Tab-separated table of C-alpha atoms in Angstrom:
chain	number	residue	atom	x	y	z
M	1	UNK	CA	-53.959	-135.044	-32.354
M	2	UNK	CA	-53.417	-133.028	-29.181
M	3	UNK	CA	-52.224	-134.685	-25.962
M	4	UNK	CA	-55.651	-134.093	-24.429
M	5	UNK	CA	-57.381	-135.708	-27.407
M	6	UNK	CA	-54.999	-138.650	-27.241
M	7	UNK	CA	-55.758	-139.121	-23.571
M	8	UNK	CA	-59.458	-138.916	-24.358
M	9	UNK	CA	-59.186	-141.608	-27.006
M	10	UNK	CA	-57.248	-143.907	-24.681
M	11	UNK	CA	-59.785	-143.446	-21.898
M	12	UNK	CA	-62.751	-143.981	-24.171
M	13	UNK	CA	-61.276	-147.262	-25.349
M	14	UNK	CA	-60.767	-148.406	-21.767
M	15	UNK	CA	-64.466	-149.140	-21.255
M	16	UNK	CA	-64.761	-151.963	-23.831
M	17	UNK	CA	-61.248	-153.149	-22.902
M	18	UNK	CA	-62.321	-153.454	-19.272
M	19	UNK	CA	-65.499	-155.335	-20.200
M	20	UNK	CA	-63.526	-157.790	-22.322
M	21	UNK	CA	-60.940	-158.153	-19.572
M	22	UNK	CA	-63.601	-158.956	-16.982
M	23	UNK	CA	-65.218	-161.524	-19.282
M	24	UNK	CA	-61.835	-163.130	-19.987
M	25	UNK	CA	-61.029	-163.328	-16.265
M	26	UNK	CA	-64.429	-164.916	-15.556
M	27	UNK	CA	-63.823	-167.567	-18.217
M	28	UNK	CA	-60.309	-168.167	-16.876
M	29	UNK	CA	-61.366	-168.826	-13.271
M	30	UNK	CA	-64.150	-171.113	-14.497
M	31	UNK	CA	-61.647	-173.106	-16.561
M	32	UNK	CA	-59.277	-173.361	-13.592
M	33	UNK	CA	-62.071	-174.518	-11.319
M	34	UNK	CA	-63.189	-177.192	-13.784
M	35	UNK	CA	-59.620	-178.441	-14.303
M	36	UNK	CA	-59.408	-179.361	-10.625
M	37	UNK	CA	-62.136	-181.938	-11.162
M	38	UNK	CA	-60.282	-183.457	-14.121
M	39	UNK	CA	-57.109	-183.685	-12.028
M	40	UNK	CA	-59.055	-185.679	-9.460
M	41	UNK	CA	-60.077	-188.203	-12.117
M	42	UNK	CA	-56.520	-188.760	-13.328
M	43	UNK	CA	-54.373	-191.415	-11.590
M	44	UNK	CA	-51.083	-189.497	-11.929
M	45	UNK	CA	-49.513	-187.383	-9.208
M	46	UNK	CA	-50.050	-183.615	-9.236
M	47	UNK	CA	-46.578	-182.721	-10.513
M	48	UNK	CA	-46.722	-185.404	-13.196
M	49	UNK	CA	-50.065	-183.992	-14.330
M	50	UNK	CA	-48.539	-180.502	-14.383
M	51	UNK	CA	-45.551	-181.671	-16.420
M	52	UNK	CA	-47.659	-183.451	-19.056
M	53	UNK	CA	-50.414	-180.863	-19.109
M	54	UNK	CA	-48.110	-177.874	-19.640
M	55	UNK	CA	-45.965	-179.812	-22.121
M	56	UNK	CA	-49.084	-180.652	-24.114
M	57	UNK	CA	-50.106	-177.003	-24.109
M	58	UNK	CA	-46.663	-175.936	-25.333
M	59	UNK	CA	-46.628	-178.506	-28.155
M	60	UNK	CA	-50.198	-177.873	-29.323
M	61	UNK	CA	-50.156	-174.077	-29.194
M	62	UNK	CA	-46.543	-173.922	-30.394
M	63	UNK	CA	-47.380	-176.075	-33.429
M	64	UNK	CA	-50.489	-174.023	-34.194
M	65	UNK	CA	-48.477	-170.798	-34.035
M	66	UNK	CA	-45.651	-172.272	-36.115
M	67	UNK	CA	-48.158	-173.165	-38.844
M	68	UNK	CA	-49.032	-169.466	-38.900
M	69	UNK	CA	-45.337	-168.475	-39.043
M	70	UNK	CA	-45.476	-167.164	-35.477
M	71	UNK	CA	-42.567	-168.255	-33.316
M	72	UNK	CA	-41.581	-167.731	-29.703
M	73	UNK	CA	-38.526	-165.464	-29.797
M	74	UNK	CA	-35.611	-165.846	-27.406
M	75	UNK	CA	-36.263	-162.337	-26.088
M	76	UNK	CA	-39.889	-163.171	-25.263
M	77	UNK	CA	-38.803	-166.416	-23.611
M	78	UNK	CA	-36.101	-164.648	-21.598
M	79	UNK	CA	-38.562	-162.058	-20.300
M	80	UNK	CA	-40.997	-164.832	-19.351
M	81	UNK	CA	-38.508	-166.864	-17.311
M	82	UNK	CA	-39.269	-165.241	-13.907
M	83	UNK	CA	-43.018	-165.781	-14.330
M	84	UNK	CA	-42.543	-169.342	-15.561
M	85	UNK	CA	-40.296	-170.272	-12.650
M	86	UNK	CA	-42.735	-168.725	-10.195
M	87	UNK	CA	-45.630	-170.708	-11.677
M	88	UNK	CA	-43.567	-173.910	-11.532
M	89	UNK	CA	-42.639	-173.216	-7.910
M	90	UNK	CA	-46.273	-172.469	-7.082
M	91	UNK	CA	-47.304	-175.923	-8.315
M	92	UNK	CA	-44.532	-177.608	-6.297
M	93	UNK	CA	-45.165	-175.607	-3.112
M	94	UNK	CA	-48.950	-175.958	-3.200
M	95	UNK	CA	-49.030	-179.719	-3.632
M	96	UNK	CA	-46.283	-180.100	-1.038
M	97	UNK	CA	-48.509	-178.112	1.307
M	98	UNK	CA	-51.474	-180.360	0.511
M	99	UNK	CA	-49.298	-183.374	1.364
M	100	UNK	CA	-47.961	-182.008	4.649
M	101	UNK	CA	-50.739	-179.861	6.112
M	102	UNK	CA	-54.517	-179.719	6.015
M	103	UNK	CA	-56.372	-178.791	2.839
M	104	UNK	CA	-58.080	-176.083	4.884
M	105	UNK	CA	-54.788	-174.415	5.805
M	106	UNK	CA	-53.342	-174.651	2.304
M	107	UNK	CA	-56.499	-173.299	0.653
M	108	UNK	CA	-57.025	-170.450	3.111
M	109	UNK	CA	-53.412	-169.310	2.821
M	110	UNK	CA	-53.737	-169.358	-0.969
M	111	UNK	CA	-56.936	-167.332	-0.784
M	112	UNK	CA	-55.006	-164.451	0.777
M	113	UNK	CA	-53.528	-163.550	-2.623
M	114	UNK	CA	-55.988	-160.675	-3.305
M	115	UNK	CA	-54.765	-158.906	-0.164
M	116	UNK	CA	-51.162	-159.035	-1.381
M	117	UNK	CA	-51.922	-157.963	-4.925
M	118	UNK	CA	-54.257	-155.181	-3.802
M	119	UNK	CA	-51.462	-153.732	-1.675
M	120	UNK	CA	-49.005	-154.113	-4.568
M	121	UNK	CA	-51.368	-152.583	-7.109
M	122	UNK	CA	-52.084	-149.546	-4.937
M	123	UNK	CA	-48.450	-149.015	-3.933
M	124	UNK	CA	-46.608	-149.681	-7.197
M	125	UNK	CA	-49.177	-149.468	-10.006
M	126	UNK	CA	-51.231	-146.544	-8.788
M	127	UNK	CA	-54.464	-148.575	-8.855
M	128	UNK	CA	-57.443	-146.991	-7.131
M	129	UNK	CA	-59.418	-149.094	-4.685
M	130	UNK	CA	-62.542	-147.726	-3.028
M	131	UNK	CA	-63.656	-148.657	0.462
M	132	UNK	CA	-66.657	-150.476	-0.998
M	133	UNK	CA	-64.292	-152.549	-3.171
M	134	UNK	CA	-62.231	-153.516	-0.129
M	135	UNK	CA	-65.378	-154.434	1.813
M	136	UNK	CA	-66.741	-156.610	-0.989
M	137	UNK	CA	-63.335	-158.261	-1.447
M	138	UNK	CA	-63.146	-159.110	2.261
M	139	UNK	CA	-66.692	-160.503	2.144
M	140	UNK	CA	-65.706	-162.721	-0.788
M	141	UNK	CA	-62.557	-163.855	1.026
M	142	UNK	CA	-64.547	-164.648	4.169
M	143	UNK	CA	-67.010	-166.627	2.061
M	144	UNK	CA	-64.234	-168.790	0.600
M	145	UNK	CA	-62.792	-169.428	4.055
M	146	UNK	CA	-66.230	-170.523	5.327
M	147	UNK	CA	-66.683	-172.838	2.320
M	148	UNK	CA	-63.341	-174.549	2.940
M	149	UNK	CA	-63.645	-174.802	6.726
M	150	UNK	CA	-67.255	-175.983	6.654
M	151	UNK	CA	-66.413	-178.742	4.198
M	152	UNK	CA	-63.399	-180.226	5.946
M	153	UNK	CA	-63.148	-182.183	9.157
M	154	UNK	CA	-59.969	-184.177	8.634
M	155	UNK	CA	-56.236	-183.714	8.311
M	156	UNK	CA	-53.408	-182.676	10.575
M	157	UNK	CA	-51.701	-179.323	10.235
M	158	UNK	CA	-47.921	-178.934	10.276
M	159	UNK	CA	-45.648	-175.904	10.360
M	160	UNK	CA	-43.634	-177.147	7.370
M	161	UNK	CA	-46.800	-177.618	5.329
M	162	UNK	CA	-48.080	-174.181	6.285
M	163	UNK	CA	-44.737	-172.672	5.235
M	164	UNK	CA	-45.042	-174.468	1.897
M	165	UNK	CA	-48.508	-172.931	1.503
M	166	UNK	CA	-46.990	-169.495	2.156
M	167	UNK	CA	-44.380	-170.262	-0.491
M	168	UNK	CA	-47.130	-171.117	-2.965
M	169	UNK	CA	-48.939	-167.891	-2.075
M	170	UNK	CA	-45.833	-165.828	-2.755
M	171	UNK	CA	-45.067	-167.575	-6.050
M	172	UNK	CA	-48.672	-167.368	-7.337
M	173	UNK	CA	-48.778	-163.674	-6.465
M	174	UNK	CA	-45.436	-163.120	-8.174
M	175	UNK	CA	-46.668	-164.884	-11.309
M	176	UNK	CA	-49.552	-162.412	-11.566
M	177	UNK	CA	-47.240	-159.445	-10.989
M	178	UNK	CA	-44.795	-160.515	-13.694
M	179	UNK	CA	-47.670	-161.148	-16.099
M	180	UNK	CA	-48.802	-157.581	-15.515
M	181	UNK	CA	-45.280	-156.180	-15.854
M	182	UNK	CA	-44.623	-158.129	-19.047
M	183	UNK	CA	-47.301	-156.114	-20.861
M	184	UNK	CA	-45.754	-154.075	-23.638
M	185	UNK	CA	-42.664	-156.261	-24.007
M	186	UNK	CA	-44.202	-159.740	-24.261
M	187	UNK	CA	-47.628	-160.666	-25.608
M	188	UNK	CA	-49.907	-162.679	-23.272
M	189	UNK	CA	-49.746	-165.606	-25.722
M	190	UNK	CA	-45.930	-165.632	-25.758
M	191	UNK	CA	-45.811	-165.221	-21.980
M	192	UNK	CA	-48.152	-168.158	-21.423
M	193	UNK	CA	-46.370	-170.343	-24.002
M	194	UNK	CA	-42.950	-169.702	-22.485
M	195	UNK	CA	-44.251	-170.244	-18.949
M	196	UNK	CA	-45.804	-173.565	-20.021
M	197	UNK	CA	-42.444	-174.835	-21.286
M	198	UNK	CA	-40.693	-173.768	-18.091
M	199	UNK	CA	-43.336	-175.393	-15.871
M	200	UNK	CA	-43.205	-178.659	-17.843
M	201	UNK	CA	-39.401	-178.877	-17.784
M	202	UNK	CA	-39.261	-177.970	-14.085
M	203	UNK	CA	-42.049	-180.223	-12.818
M	204	UNK	CA	-40.850	-183.389	-14.564
M	205	UNK	CA	-37.776	-183.827	-12.315
M	206	UNK	CA	-39.741	-182.562	-9.313
M	207	UNK	CA	-42.254	-185.348	-9.886
M	208	UNK	CA	-39.464	-187.915	-9.682
M	209	UNK	CA	-38.017	-186.292	-6.563
M	210	UNK	CA	-41.428	-186.524	-4.882
M	211	UNK	CA	-41.806	-190.176	-5.922
M	212	UNK	CA	-44.386	-189.609	-8.661
M	213	UNK	CA	-44.190	-191.820	-11.727
M	214	UNK	CA	-43.670	-190.241	-15.152
M	215	UNK	CA	-44.983	-193.335	-16.925
M	216	UNK	CA	-46.598	-192.575	-20.283
M	217	UNK	CA	-50.322	-191.889	-19.740
M	218	UNK	CA	-52.982	-194.114	-21.264
M	219	UNK	CA	-55.030	-192.965	-24.241
M	220	UNK	CA	-57.943	-192.072	-21.970
M	221	UNK	CA	-55.657	-190.160	-19.605
M	222	UNK	CA	-54.157	-188.269	-22.542
M	223	UNK	CA	-57.623	-187.197	-23.601
M	224	UNK	CA	-58.236	-185.549	-20.226
M	225	UNK	CA	-54.719	-184.116	-20.103
M	226	UNK	CA	-55.371	-182.444	-23.449
M	227	UNK	CA	-58.704	-181.136	-22.174
M	228	UNK	CA	-56.832	-179.663	-19.203
M	229	UNK	CA	-54.105	-178.249	-21.450
M	230	UNK	CA	-56.600	-176.411	-23.613
M	231	UNK	CA	-59.021	-175.615	-20.791
M	232	UNK	CA	-56.774	-174.558	-17.899
M	233	UNK	CA	-54.045	-173.420	-20.306
M	234	UNK	CA	-55.720	-171.688	-23.228
M	235	UNK	CA	-58.914	-170.628	-21.429
M	236	UNK	CA	-57.253	-170.282	-18.032
M	237	UNK	CA	-53.697	-168.951	-18.018
M	238	UNK	CA	-53.755	-167.389	-21.468
M	239	UNK	CA	-57.028	-165.511	-20.929
M	240	UNK	CA	-56.075	-164.422	-17.407
M	241	UNK	CA	-52.705	-163.119	-18.615
M	242	UNK	CA	-54.572	-161.257	-21.356
M	243	UNK	CA	-57.172	-159.870	-18.974
M	244	UNK	CA	-54.965	-158.502	-16.195
M	245	UNK	CA	-53.446	-155.913	-18.519
M	246	UNK	CA	-57.001	-154.629	-19.086
M	247	UNK	CA	-58.375	-154.738	-15.549
M	248	UNK	CA	-56.829	-153.779	-12.188
M	249	UNK	CA	-54.476	-156.409	-10.790
M	250	UNK	CA	-56.400	-156.501	-7.500
M	251	UNK	CA	-59.671	-157.243	-9.289
M	252	UNK	CA	-58.238	-160.065	-11.389
M	253	UNK	CA	-56.783	-161.588	-8.239
M	254	UNK	CA	-60.061	-161.240	-6.331
M	255	UNK	CA	-61.894	-163.045	-9.127
M	256	UNK	CA	-59.673	-166.101	-8.535
M	257	UNK	CA	-61.643	-166.596	-5.306
M	258	UNK	CA	-64.298	-168.071	-7.597
M	259	UNK	CA	-62.018	-171.030	-8.434
M	260	UNK	CA	-62.830	-173.102	-5.306
M	261	UNK	CA	-66.517	-172.311	-5.780
M	262	UNK	CA	-66.475	-173.570	-9.365
M	263	UNK	CA	-64.548	-176.664	-8.245
M	264	UNK	CA	-67.010	-177.331	-5.431
M	265	UNK	CA	-69.989	-176.925	-7.758
M	266	UNK	CA	-68.534	-179.299	-10.358
M	267	UNK	CA	-67.581	-181.811	-7.649
M	268	UNK	CA	-71.156	-181.726	-6.382
M	269	UNK	CA	-72.602	-182.171	-9.876
M	270	UNK	CA	-70.168	-184.735	-11.266
M	271	UNK	CA	-68.555	-186.503	-8.310
M	272	UNK	CA	-71.490	-186.521	-5.873
M	273	UNK	CA	-69.377	-184.709	-3.288
M	274	UNK	CA	-71.793	-183.224	-0.734
M	275	UNK	CA	-72.275	-179.536	-0.010
M	276	UNK	CA	-73.822	-178.561	3.309
M	277	UNK	CA	-76.106	-175.601	3.871
M	278	UNK	CA	-73.341	-173.442	5.312
M	279	UNK	CA	-71.179	-173.977	2.227
M	280	UNK	CA	-74.034	-173.208	-0.152
M	281	UNK	CA	-74.862	-169.956	1.667
M	282	UNK	CA	-71.179	-168.958	1.690
M	283	UNK	CA	-70.901	-169.742	-2.037
M	284	UNK	CA	-73.878	-167.513	-2.809
M	285	UNK	CA	-72.456	-164.691	-0.671
M	286	UNK	CA	-69.057	-164.942	-2.378
M	287	UNK	CA	-70.512	-164.991	-5.887
M	288	UNK	CA	-72.760	-162.001	-5.123
M	289	UNK	CA	-69.855	-160.047	-3.603
M	290	UNK	CA	-67.562	-160.662	-6.580
M	291	UNK	CA	-70.409	-160.043	-9.033
M	292	UNK	CA	-71.088	-156.695	-7.363
M	293	UNK	CA	-67.382	-155.850	-7.574
M	294	UNK	CA	-67.276	-156.663	-11.288
M	295	UNK	CA	-70.452	-154.676	-11.954
M	296	UNK	CA	-69.148	-151.683	-10.016
M	297	UNK	CA	-65.854	-151.731	-11.907
M	298	UNK	CA	-67.698	-151.796	-15.241
M	299	UNK	CA	-69.837	-148.825	-14.200
M	300	UNK	CA	-66.839	-146.826	-12.974
M	301	UNK	CA	-65.008	-147.377	-16.256
M	302	UNK	CA	-68.079	-146.432	-18.283
M	303	UNK	CA	-68.619	-143.283	-16.183
M	304	UNK	CA	-65.004	-142.219	-16.756
M	305	UNK	CA	-65.394	-142.695	-20.496
M	306	UNK	CA	-68.647	-140.698	-20.571
M	307	UNK	CA	-67.161	-137.892	-18.465
M	308	UNK	CA	-64.139	-137.709	-20.756
M	309	UNK	CA	-66.365	-137.574	-23.846
M	310	UNK	CA	-68.368	-134.747	-22.261
M	311	UNK	CA	-65.206	-132.826	-21.415
M	312	UNK	CA	-63.927	-133.181	-24.972
M	313	UNK	CA	-67.284	-132.017	-26.401
M	314	UNK	CA	-67.269	-128.952	-24.151
M	315	UNK	CA	-63.674	-128.111	-25.111
M	316	UNK	CA	-64.562	-128.299	-28.785
M	317	UNK	CA	-67.553	-125.894	-28.562
């Protein structure tokens, strides 16, 4: 096969890959949003929940893979260490921020991730971002900020808490970057499995440092921890790590802006937490903006594939 034909084949395959990547990312952010509601039901502290939840994921998925004679190699684990440590630090920084500053500040700072990853993707990965994509992304970001601000009227901000939120932002962004960079050397499943072990081992002592009990959860609590492990872990982290090697990094990051919307919707449905008119309008605007982004990306990928097919047909006449 000629180099041109090989390039054609790779491009043609990118259209279904992109569609699957977008679907996987949508499922992942939905799972993450739903897991926030489960965490609110559980009596344990955030870091204790993280330690048990990620440990459960590692044991369950590790056992399932072992039964299929698939094992996490030392090389895969070694390459996953930076991402795992960043994810562990993100958990610690974010919940420290929630403790020290307002939820509004911590959430808004975290929502800035798409801006960082868009700049990184364009500068270091050669990703193409159109002006319309940037506009829609900013609209979605503004919508999330309105949702958070309109729904909060309590809390006292602090510089230390805001710095912790910035730390969480940097670590969460770094986790995405390393997941993207790991492609080709570590499978998404191995990357997620290794990261889960690192997060569990790291957050257990952090929970004690922050005064959170590591007492063995009740049977009912274990049920919800397992739901979180398989939901936020298998459907969340694993699918997102799989998707961001098939879609632009900036787009996967922008889709995470749906997480607070999913959480708010579930809280309204299941916990009777109120949503005011401003929040509902902002939620609709954000969903429409991100939906338009996803649709546009699918069309661009399909157009590239069709154009490449046409070029190959013409060359072969």
